[in-house]
Coordinates of C-alpha atoms and ligand atoms in Angstrom, one line a residue:
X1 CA -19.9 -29.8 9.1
X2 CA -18.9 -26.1 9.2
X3 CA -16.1 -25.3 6.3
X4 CA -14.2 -21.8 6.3
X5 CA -12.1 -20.0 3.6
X6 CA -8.4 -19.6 5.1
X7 CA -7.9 -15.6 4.0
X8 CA -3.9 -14.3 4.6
X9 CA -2.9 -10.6 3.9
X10 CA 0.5 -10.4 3.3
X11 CA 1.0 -7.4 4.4
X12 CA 4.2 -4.8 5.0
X13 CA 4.1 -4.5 8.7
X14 CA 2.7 -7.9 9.5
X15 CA 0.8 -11.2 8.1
X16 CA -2.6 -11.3 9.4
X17 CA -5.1 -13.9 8.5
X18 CA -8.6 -15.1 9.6
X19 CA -11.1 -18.2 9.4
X20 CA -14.9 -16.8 7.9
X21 CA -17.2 -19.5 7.8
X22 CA -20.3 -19.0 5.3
X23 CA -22.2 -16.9 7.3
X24 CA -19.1 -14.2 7.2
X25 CA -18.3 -14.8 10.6
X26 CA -14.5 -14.1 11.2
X27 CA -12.6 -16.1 13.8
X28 CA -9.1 -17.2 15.0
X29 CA -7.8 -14.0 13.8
X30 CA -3.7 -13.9 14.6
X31 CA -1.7 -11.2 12.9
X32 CA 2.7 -11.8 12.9
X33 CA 5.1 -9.1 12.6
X34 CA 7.3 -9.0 10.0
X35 CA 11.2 -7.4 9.4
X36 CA 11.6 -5.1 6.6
X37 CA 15.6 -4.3 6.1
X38 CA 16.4 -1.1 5.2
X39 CA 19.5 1.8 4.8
X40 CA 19.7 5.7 4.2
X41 CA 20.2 4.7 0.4
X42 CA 16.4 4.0 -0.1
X43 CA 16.6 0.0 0.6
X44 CA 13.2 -1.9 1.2
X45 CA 13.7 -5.5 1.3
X46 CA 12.0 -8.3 3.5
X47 CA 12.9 -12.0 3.7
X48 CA 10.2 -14.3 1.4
X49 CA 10.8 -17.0 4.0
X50 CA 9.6 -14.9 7.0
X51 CA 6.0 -14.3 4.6
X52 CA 6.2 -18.0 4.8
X53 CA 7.2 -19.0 7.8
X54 CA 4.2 -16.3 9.4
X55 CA 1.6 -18.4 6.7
X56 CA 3.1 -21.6 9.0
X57 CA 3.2 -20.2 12.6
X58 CA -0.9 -19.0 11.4
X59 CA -1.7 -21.9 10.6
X60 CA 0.1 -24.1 13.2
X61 CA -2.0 -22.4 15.7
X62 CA -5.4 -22.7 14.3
X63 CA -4.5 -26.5 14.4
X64 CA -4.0 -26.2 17.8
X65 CA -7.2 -24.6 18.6
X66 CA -8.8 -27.7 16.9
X67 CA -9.4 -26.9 13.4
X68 CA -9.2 -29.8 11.7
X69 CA -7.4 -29.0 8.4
X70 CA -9.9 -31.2 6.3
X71 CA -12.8 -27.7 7.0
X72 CA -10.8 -25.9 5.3
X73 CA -12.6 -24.8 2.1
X74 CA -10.2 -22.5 0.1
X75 CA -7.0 -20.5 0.7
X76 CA -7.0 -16.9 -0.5
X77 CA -3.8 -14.7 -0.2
X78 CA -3.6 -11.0 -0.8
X79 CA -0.4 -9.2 -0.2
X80 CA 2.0 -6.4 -0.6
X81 CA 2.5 -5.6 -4.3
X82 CA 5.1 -4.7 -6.9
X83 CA 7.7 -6.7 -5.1
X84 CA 10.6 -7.9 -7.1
X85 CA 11.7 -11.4 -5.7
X86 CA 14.2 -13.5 -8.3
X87 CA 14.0 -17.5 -7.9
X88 CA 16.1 -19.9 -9.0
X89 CA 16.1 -23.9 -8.7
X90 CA 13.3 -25.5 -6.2
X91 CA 11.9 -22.0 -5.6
X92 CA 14.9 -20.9 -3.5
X93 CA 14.9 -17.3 -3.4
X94 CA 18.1 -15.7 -5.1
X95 CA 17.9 -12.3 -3.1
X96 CA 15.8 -10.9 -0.3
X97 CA 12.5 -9.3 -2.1
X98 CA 13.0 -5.8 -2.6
X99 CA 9.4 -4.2 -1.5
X100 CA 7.4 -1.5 -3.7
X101 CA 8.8 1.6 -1.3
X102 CA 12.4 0.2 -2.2
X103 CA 14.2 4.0 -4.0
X104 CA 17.5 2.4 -5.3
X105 CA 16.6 1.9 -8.8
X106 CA 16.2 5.8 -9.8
X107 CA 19.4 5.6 -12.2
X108 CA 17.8 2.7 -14.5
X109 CA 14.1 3.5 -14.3
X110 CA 15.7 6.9 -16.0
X111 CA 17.3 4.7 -18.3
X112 CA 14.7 3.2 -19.6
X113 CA 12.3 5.7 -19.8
X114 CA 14.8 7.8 -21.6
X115 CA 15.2 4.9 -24.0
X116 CA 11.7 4.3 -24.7
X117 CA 10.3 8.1 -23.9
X118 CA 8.4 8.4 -20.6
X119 CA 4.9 9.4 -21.9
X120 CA 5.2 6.5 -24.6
X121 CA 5.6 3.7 -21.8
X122 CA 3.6 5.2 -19.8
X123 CA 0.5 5.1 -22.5
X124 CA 1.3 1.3 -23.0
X125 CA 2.0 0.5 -19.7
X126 CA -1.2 2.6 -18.7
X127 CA 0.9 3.6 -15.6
X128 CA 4.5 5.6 -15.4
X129 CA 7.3 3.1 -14.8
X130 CA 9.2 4.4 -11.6
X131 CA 12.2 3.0 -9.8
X132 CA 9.9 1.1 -7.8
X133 CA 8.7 -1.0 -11.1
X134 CA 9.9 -4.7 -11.4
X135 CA 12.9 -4.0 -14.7
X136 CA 14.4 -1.3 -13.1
X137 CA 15.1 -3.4 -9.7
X138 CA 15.8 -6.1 -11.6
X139 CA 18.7 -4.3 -14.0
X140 CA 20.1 -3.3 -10.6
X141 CA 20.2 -6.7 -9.5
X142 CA 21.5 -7.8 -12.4
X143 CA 24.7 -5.4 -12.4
X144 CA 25.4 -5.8 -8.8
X145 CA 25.1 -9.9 -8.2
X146 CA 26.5 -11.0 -11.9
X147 CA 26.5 -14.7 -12.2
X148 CA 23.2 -15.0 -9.6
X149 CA 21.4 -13.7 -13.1
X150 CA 21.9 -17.1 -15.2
X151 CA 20.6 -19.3 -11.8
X152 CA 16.7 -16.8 -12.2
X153 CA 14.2 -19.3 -13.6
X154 CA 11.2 -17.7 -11.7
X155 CA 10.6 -13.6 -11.3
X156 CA 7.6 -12.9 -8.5
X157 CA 6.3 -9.9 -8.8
X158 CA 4.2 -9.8 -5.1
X159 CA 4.0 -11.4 -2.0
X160 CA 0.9 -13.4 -2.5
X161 CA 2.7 -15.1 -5.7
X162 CA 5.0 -16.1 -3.5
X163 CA 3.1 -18.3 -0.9
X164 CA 0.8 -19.3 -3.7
X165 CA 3.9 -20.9 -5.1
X166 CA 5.2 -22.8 -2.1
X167 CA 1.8 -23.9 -1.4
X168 CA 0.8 -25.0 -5.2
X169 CA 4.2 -24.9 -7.1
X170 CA 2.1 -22.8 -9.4
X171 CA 4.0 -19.7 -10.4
X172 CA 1.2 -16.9 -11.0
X173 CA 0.4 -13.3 -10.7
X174 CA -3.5 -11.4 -11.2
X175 CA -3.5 -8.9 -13.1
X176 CA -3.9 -6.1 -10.5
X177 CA -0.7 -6.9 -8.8
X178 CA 0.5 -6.6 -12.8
X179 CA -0.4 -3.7 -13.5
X180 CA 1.7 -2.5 -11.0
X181 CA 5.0 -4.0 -12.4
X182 CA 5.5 -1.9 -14.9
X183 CA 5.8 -5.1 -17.3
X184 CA 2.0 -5.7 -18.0
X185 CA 0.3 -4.3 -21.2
X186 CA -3.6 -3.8 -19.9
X187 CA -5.1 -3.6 -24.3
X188 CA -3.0 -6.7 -25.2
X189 CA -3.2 -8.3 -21.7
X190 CA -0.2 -9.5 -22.1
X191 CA 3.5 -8.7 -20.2
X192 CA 6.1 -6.7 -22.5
X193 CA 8.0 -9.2 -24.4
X194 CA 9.2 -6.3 -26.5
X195 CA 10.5 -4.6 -23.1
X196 CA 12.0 -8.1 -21.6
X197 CA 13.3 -9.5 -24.8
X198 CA 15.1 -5.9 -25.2
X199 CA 17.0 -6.1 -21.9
X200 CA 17.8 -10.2 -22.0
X201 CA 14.8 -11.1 -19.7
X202 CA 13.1 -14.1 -20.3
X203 CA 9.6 -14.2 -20.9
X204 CA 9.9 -17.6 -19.5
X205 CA 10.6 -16.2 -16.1
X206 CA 7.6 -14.4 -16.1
X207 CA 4.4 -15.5 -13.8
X208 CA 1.1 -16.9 -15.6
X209 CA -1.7 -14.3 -15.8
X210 CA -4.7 -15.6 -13.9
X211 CA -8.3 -14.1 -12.7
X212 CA -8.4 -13.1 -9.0
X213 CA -10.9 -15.6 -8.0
X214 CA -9.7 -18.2 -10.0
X215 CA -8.7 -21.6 -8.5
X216 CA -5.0 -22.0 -9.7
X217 CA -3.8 -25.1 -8.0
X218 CA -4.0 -26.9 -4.6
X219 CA -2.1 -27.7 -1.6
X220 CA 1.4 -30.2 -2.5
X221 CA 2.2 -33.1 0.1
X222 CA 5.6 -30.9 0.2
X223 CA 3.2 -27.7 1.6
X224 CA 0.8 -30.0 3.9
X225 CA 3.7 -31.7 5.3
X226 CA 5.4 -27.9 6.0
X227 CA 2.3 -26.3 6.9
X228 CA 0.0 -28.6 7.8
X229 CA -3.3 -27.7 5.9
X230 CA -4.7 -30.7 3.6
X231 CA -3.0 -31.9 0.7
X232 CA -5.2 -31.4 -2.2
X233 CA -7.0 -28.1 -0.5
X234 CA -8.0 -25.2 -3.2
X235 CA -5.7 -22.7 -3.7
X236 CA -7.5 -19.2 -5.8
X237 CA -5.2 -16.9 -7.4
X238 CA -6.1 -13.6 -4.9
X239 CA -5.1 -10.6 -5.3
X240 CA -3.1 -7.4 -4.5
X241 CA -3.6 -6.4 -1.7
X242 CA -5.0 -2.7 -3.3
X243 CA -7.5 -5.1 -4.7
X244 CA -8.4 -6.8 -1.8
X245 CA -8.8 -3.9 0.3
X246 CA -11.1 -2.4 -2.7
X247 CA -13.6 -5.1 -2.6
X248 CA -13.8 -5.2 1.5
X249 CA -14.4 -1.5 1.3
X250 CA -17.2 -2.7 -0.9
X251 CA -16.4 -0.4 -3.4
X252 CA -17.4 -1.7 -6.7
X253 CA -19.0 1.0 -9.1
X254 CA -17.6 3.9 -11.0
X255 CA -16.7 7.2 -8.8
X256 CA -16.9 4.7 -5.5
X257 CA -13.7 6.0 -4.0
X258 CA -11.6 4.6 -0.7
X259 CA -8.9 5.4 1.4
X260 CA -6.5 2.8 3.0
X261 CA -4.6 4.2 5.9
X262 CA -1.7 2.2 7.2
X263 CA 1.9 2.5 8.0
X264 CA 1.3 3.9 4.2
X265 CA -1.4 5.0 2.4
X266 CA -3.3 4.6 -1.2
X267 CA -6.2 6.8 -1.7
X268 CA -8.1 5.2 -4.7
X269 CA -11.4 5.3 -6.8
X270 CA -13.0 3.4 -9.8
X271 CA -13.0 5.1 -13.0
X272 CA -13.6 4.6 -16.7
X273 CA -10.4 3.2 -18.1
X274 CA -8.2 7.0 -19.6
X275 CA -4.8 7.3 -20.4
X276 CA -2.0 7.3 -17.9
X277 CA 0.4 10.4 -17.7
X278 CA 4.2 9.9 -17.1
X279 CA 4.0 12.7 -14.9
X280 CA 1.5 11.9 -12.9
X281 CA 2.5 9.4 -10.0
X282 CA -0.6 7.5 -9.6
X283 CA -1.4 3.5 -10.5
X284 CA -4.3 2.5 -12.9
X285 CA -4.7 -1.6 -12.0
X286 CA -6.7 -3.6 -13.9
X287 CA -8.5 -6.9 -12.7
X288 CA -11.0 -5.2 -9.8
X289 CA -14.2 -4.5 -11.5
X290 CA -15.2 -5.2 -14.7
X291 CA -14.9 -2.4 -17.3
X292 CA -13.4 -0.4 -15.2
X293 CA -10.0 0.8 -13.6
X294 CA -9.3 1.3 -10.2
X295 CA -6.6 4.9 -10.0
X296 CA -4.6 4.7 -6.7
X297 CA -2.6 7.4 -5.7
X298 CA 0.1 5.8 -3.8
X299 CA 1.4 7.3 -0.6
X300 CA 4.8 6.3 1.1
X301 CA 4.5 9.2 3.9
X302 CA 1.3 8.4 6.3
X303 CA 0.7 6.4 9.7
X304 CA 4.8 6.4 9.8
X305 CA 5.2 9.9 10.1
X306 CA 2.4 9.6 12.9
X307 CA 4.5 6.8 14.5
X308 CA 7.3 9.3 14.2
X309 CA 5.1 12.3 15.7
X310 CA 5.2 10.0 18.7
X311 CA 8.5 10.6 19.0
X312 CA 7.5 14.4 20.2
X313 CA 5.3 13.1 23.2
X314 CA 8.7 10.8 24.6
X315 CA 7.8 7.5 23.1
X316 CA 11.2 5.9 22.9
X317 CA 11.8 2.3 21.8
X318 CA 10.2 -0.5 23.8
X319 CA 7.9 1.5 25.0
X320 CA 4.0 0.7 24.1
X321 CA 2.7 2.4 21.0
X322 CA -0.9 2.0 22.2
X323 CA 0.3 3.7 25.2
X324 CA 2.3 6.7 23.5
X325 CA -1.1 6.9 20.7
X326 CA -3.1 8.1 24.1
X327 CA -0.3 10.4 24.7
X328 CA -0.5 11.9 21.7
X329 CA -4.2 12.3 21.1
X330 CA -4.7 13.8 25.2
X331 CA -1.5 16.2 24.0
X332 CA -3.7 17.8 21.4
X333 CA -6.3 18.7 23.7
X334 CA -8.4 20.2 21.0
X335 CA -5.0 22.3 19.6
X336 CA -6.1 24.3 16.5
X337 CA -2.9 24.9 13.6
X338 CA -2.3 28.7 13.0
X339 CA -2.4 29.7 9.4
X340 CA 1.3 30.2 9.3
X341 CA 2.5 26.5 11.1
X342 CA 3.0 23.9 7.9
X343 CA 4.5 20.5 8.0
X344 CA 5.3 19.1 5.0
X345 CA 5.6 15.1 5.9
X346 CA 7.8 13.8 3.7
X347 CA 9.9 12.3 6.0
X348 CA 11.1 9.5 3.7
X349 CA 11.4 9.4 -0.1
X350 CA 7.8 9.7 -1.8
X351 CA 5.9 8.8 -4.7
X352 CA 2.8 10.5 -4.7
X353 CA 1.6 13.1 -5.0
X354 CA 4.8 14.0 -5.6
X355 CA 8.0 12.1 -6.4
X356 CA 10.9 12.6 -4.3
X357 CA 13.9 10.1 -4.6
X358 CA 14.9 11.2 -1.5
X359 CA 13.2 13.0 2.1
X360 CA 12.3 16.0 2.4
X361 CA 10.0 17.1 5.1
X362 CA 10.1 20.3 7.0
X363 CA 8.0 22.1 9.6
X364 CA 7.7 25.9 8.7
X365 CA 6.3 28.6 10.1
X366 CA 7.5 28.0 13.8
X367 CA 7.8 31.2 16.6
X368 CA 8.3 31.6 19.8
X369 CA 4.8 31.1 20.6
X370 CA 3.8 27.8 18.6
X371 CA 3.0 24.7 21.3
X372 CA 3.6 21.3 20.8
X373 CA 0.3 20.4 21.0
X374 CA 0.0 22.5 17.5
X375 CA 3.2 21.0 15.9
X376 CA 1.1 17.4 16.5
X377 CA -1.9 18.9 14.8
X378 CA 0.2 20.1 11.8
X379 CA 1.7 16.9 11.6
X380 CA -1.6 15.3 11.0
X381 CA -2.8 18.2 9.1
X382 CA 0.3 17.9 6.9
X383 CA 0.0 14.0 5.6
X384 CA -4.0 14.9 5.4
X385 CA -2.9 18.2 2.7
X386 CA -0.6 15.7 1.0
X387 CA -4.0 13.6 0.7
X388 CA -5.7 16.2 -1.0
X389 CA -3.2 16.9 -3.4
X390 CA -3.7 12.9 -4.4
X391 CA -6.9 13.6 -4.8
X392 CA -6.7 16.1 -7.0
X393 CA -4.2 14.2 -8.8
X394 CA -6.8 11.2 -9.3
X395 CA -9.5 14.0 -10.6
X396 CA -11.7 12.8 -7.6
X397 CA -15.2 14.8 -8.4
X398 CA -18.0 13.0 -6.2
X399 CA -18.3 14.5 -2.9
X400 CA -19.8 11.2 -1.6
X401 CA -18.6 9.8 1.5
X402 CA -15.1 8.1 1.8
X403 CA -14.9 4.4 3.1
X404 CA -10.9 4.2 5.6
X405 CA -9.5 1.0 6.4
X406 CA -6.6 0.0 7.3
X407 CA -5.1 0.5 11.4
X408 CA -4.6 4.2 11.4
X409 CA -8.1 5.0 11.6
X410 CA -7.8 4.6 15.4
X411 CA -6.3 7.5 15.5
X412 CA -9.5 10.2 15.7
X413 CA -8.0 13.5 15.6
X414 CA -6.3 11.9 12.1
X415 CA -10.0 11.3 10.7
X416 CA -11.2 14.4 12.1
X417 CA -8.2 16.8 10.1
X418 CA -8.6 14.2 7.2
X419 CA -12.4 14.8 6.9
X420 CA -11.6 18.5 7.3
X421 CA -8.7 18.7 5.1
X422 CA -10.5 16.6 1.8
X423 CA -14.2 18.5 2.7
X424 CA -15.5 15.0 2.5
X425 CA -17.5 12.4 5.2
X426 CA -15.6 9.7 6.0
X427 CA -17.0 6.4 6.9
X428 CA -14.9 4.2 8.9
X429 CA -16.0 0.0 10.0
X430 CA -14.8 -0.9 13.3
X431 CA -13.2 -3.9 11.9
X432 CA -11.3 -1.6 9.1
X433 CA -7.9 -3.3 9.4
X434 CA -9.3 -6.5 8.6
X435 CA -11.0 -5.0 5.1
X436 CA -8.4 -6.7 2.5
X437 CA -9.1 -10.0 4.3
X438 CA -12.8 -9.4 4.2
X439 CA -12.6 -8.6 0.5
X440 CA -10.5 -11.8 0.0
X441 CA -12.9 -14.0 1.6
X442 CA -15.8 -12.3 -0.5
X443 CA -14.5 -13.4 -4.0
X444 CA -13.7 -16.9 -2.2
X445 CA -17.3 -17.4 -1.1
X446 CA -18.2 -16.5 -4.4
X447 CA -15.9 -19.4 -6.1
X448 CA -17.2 -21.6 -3.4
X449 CA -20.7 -20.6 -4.6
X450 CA -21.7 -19.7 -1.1
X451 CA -23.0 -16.5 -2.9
X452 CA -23.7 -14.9 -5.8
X453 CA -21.4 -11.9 -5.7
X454 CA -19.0 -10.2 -3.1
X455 CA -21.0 -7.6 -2.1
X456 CA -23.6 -10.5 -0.6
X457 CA -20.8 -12.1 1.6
X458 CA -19.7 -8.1 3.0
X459 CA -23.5 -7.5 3.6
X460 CA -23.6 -10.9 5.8
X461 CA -20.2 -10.0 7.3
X462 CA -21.7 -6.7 8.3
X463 CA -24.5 -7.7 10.2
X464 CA -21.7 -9.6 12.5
X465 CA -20.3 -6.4 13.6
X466 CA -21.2 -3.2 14.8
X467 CA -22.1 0.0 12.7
X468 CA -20.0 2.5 10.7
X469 CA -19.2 5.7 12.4
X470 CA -19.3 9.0 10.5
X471 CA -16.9 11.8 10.2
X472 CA -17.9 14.9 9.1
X473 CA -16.3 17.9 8.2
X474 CA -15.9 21.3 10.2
X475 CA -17.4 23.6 7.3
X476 CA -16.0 26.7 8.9
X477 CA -12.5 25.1 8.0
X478 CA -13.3 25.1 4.4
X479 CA -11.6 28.4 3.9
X480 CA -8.5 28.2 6.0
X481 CA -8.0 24.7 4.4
X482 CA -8.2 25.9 0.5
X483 CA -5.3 28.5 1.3
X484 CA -3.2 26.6 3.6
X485 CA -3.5 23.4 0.8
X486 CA -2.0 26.5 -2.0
X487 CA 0.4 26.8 0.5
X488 CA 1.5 23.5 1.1
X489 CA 1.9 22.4 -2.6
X490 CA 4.3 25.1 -3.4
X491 CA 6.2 24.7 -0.6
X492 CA 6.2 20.9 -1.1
X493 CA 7.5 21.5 -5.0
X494 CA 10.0 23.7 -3.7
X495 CA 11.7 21.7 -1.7
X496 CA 13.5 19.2 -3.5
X497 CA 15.3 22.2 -5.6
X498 CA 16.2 23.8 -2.3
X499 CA 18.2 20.3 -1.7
X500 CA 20.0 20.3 -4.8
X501 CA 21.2 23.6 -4.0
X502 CA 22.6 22.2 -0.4
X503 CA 19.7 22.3 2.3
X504 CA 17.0 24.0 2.6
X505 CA 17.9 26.5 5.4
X506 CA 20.6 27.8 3.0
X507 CA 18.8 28.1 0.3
X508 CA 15.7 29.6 1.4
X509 CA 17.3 33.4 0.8
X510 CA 17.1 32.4 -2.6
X511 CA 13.2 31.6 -3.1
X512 CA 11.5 33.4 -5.4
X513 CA 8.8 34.8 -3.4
X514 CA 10.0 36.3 0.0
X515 CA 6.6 37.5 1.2
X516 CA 5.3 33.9 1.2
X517 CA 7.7 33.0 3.1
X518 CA 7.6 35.4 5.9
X519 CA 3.0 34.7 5.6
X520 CA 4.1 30.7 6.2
Ligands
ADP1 P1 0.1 -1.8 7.6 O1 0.0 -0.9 6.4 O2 1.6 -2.0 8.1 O3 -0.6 -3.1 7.6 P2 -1.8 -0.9 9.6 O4 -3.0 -1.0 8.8 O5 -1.6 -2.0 10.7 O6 -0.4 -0.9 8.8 O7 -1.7 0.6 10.3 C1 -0.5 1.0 11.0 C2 -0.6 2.4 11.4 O8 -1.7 2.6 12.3 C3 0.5 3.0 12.2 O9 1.6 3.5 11.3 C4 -0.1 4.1 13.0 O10 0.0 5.3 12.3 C5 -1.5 3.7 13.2 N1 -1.7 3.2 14.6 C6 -1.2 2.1 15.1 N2 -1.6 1.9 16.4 C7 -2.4 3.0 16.7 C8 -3.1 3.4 17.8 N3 -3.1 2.7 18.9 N4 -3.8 4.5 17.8 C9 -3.8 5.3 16.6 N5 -3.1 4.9 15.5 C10 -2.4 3.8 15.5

């Protein structure tokens, strides 16, 4: 009787899941959309119960396709990371999760880093703890809800956890999605007690740290009876969904390097495990291959701004995005960016490559004669430049091709001025969003022992769909590119001074270098 691994990717924009039988065949794949809340003060937050209620309406309909719940295998859950979601009795959730792009915490992440010195936590931490780490959101929590404090009993520190937990009533985390919390010591493996006992956290509260492919309970009659898979059926740890997504890309040895592109971005590679910098804005996570780290640059401002670009060819709400996506790639019409035109695509707050509490995109460099068709290209140039400042960030050497996933790499013209813009092939699977869930299913098949390792399952998997395309670099761009990328990193820096001195137009009299400006 054919058994499948259930795989769910809880991810920011929707919860998409699949059914891969042994032979990596994928089927009965549904995606749901999800709500994220949000205000001009930097709020992020979703509901946990819609990341549930999406693992229930998934699941409802594979049952009525005629599944039978008793062939399911394994559940494996990968998901958004760093959220901060406080619990208190029977798993009720005290507070909406506040998501990783969440910018509200600035005032005690400098707090505590002034407390404790930036580069010192950082070194112990192996990663710089920003307002988007788990103390900091929860200190604000703490001083605006009051009493809600003495009702936590459980912290959950990422989506995944979450569903694990209503599913098992195991309260877990692996230790990629840790390292992200700004609470997890990588050399002691351990979470902070110092760091939690210092602000009146309980250690208590804290998740269990478990392997990624580890089984770490199974299915309750309460979880069967709300979502109707098979009391008793695995349940493995899983991952973050930067994790995920790493081991779907198949990237598994040191220098491999990967770029997810979605509503936001990471560009990542395996590396030797090296000292974190509080300056630099960029994740080491543990827990993805053995001996070594995976070093994600984190990118809040990618296929958003492109979603906002669409804005320029008349998509207005309602109307199809597919539909305005055609617009916009027969708009650029093979548009080329003058020298001078330079979007800088921080259009919300960022965190890498550089960090900005709060937006500040611009488009310089305009006249009377730039089109619109060369604004679009600029627009995709920009978030590309911003790219290649996270690589150079992540000390990315190899000039081997780069493996995309995620849903932005149906946009061509976005692969073409990435490829262009990072000097570097890219190779893009036609089933790239599906990559974290394909990673996922790998490490299940290998706790299943359907294989021996992951990269056996994604070789299988890839003889079920067709081949890789190629994107290569326009050489001639090299040197256009290299000055225009000076250009946009000082430009970038500038900006957030020219906003403390009250806008940018009226500050830009006051830049130091006039000439530039008038070059841009
Ligand atoms: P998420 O990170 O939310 O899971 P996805 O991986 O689904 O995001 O990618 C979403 C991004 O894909 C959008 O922000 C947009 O930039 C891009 N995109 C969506 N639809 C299209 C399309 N039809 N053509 C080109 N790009 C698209």
């Amino acid at each position: 009787m054919q058994s499948y691994i259930a795989s769910f990717d809880i991810g920011t924009s929707e919860v998409k899941a699949a059914l891969l039988d042994r032979h990596g065949r994928s089927s009965l794949e549904h995606s749901i959309a999800l709500t994220t809340f949000g205000d001009d003060n930097g709020a992020f937050e979703q509901e946990a119960n819609d990341w549930f209620h999406a693992v229930q309406r998934i699941a409802a309909g594979w049952w009525r396709s005629g599944v039978a719940p008793n062939r399911i295998a394994v559940i494996a859950v990968s998901g958004q990371m760093q959220n901060f979601l406080p619990l208190g009795r029977n798993q009720a959730p005290l507070r909406r999760a506040v998501l990783y792009a969440d910018q509200r915490a600035q005032p005690e992440a400098r707090e505590i880093n002034a407390r404790y010195g930036a580069d010192t936590l950082a070194r112990e931490l192996d990663n710089p703890l920003t307002a988007a780490s788990i103390l900091p959101k929860l200190l604000r929590w703490r001083s605006e809800s009051g009493p809600d404090f003495q009702r936590l009993r459980h912290i959950v520190l990422g989506a995944k956890d979450y569903i694990v937990l209503r599913l098992t009533d195991s309260h877990i985390t692996d230790r990629t999605n840790a390292s992200t919390t700004g609470l997890y010591l990588p050399g002691a493996d351990a979470w902070h007690a110092g760091l939690l006992a210092d602000y009146g956290v309980p250690l208590a509260s804290m998740p269990e740290l478990r392997q990624a492919g580890e089984q770490v309970g199974a299915v309750t009659a309460l979880a069967a009876g709300q979502t109707g898979f098979a009391t008793g059926t695995p349940v493995l740890c899983g991952l973050g969904d930067a994790g995920a997504a790493t081991l779907g890309a198949g990237v598994g040895r040191a220098g491999e390097a990967y770029l997810y592109l979605g509503t936001t971005a990471w560009l990542a590679h395996l590396a030797p495990p090296g000292a974190a910098a509080a300056d630099r804005p960029v994740f080491t996570l543990a827990g993805v291959a053995a001996g070594l780290s995976l070093r994600a640059a984190p990118v809040l401002n990618a296929g958003n701004i492109l979603r906002w670009a669409l804005t320029l060819v008349g998509h207005r709400p309602g109307d199809s995005v597919a539909d305005s996506f055609r617009l916009f790639a027969a708009e650029l019409d093979g548009a080329e960016v003058p020298d001078g035109l330079l979007f800088i695509p921080y259009l919300h707050a960022e965190r890498c490559p550089i960090a900005l509490p709060a937006p500040n995109g611009a488009l310089l460099g305009i006249t009377a004669s730039t089109t619109r068709s060369q604004i679009l290209q600029a627009v995709l140039q920009g978030t590309a430049l911003s790219l290649r400042w996270c690589a150079e960030l992540l000390g990315m050497q190899s000039a081997a091709p780069l493996t995309v996933v995620g849903g932005g790499v149906r946009s061509e013209a976005w692969l073409q001025a990435i490829a262009d813009t990072l000097e570097l092939e890219l190779l893009v699977k036609p089933d790239a969003q599906m990559l974290p869930l394909r990673g996922l299913a790998a490490l299940a098949a290998v706790e299943l022992g359907w294989v021996r390792c992951p990269n056996d399952f994604l070789e299988a998997m890839d003889g079920t769909v067709a081949a890789t395309t190629t994107w290569r670099p326009r050489h001639g761009e090299r040197h256009r590119i290299r000055s225009k990328f000076e250009m946009f990193k000082r430009y970038a820096a500038a900006l957030p001074t020219l906003a403390d001195e009250g806008g940018p137009i009226a500050a830009w009299p006051r830049l130091a270098e006039p000439e530039s400006i008038s070059r841009c």
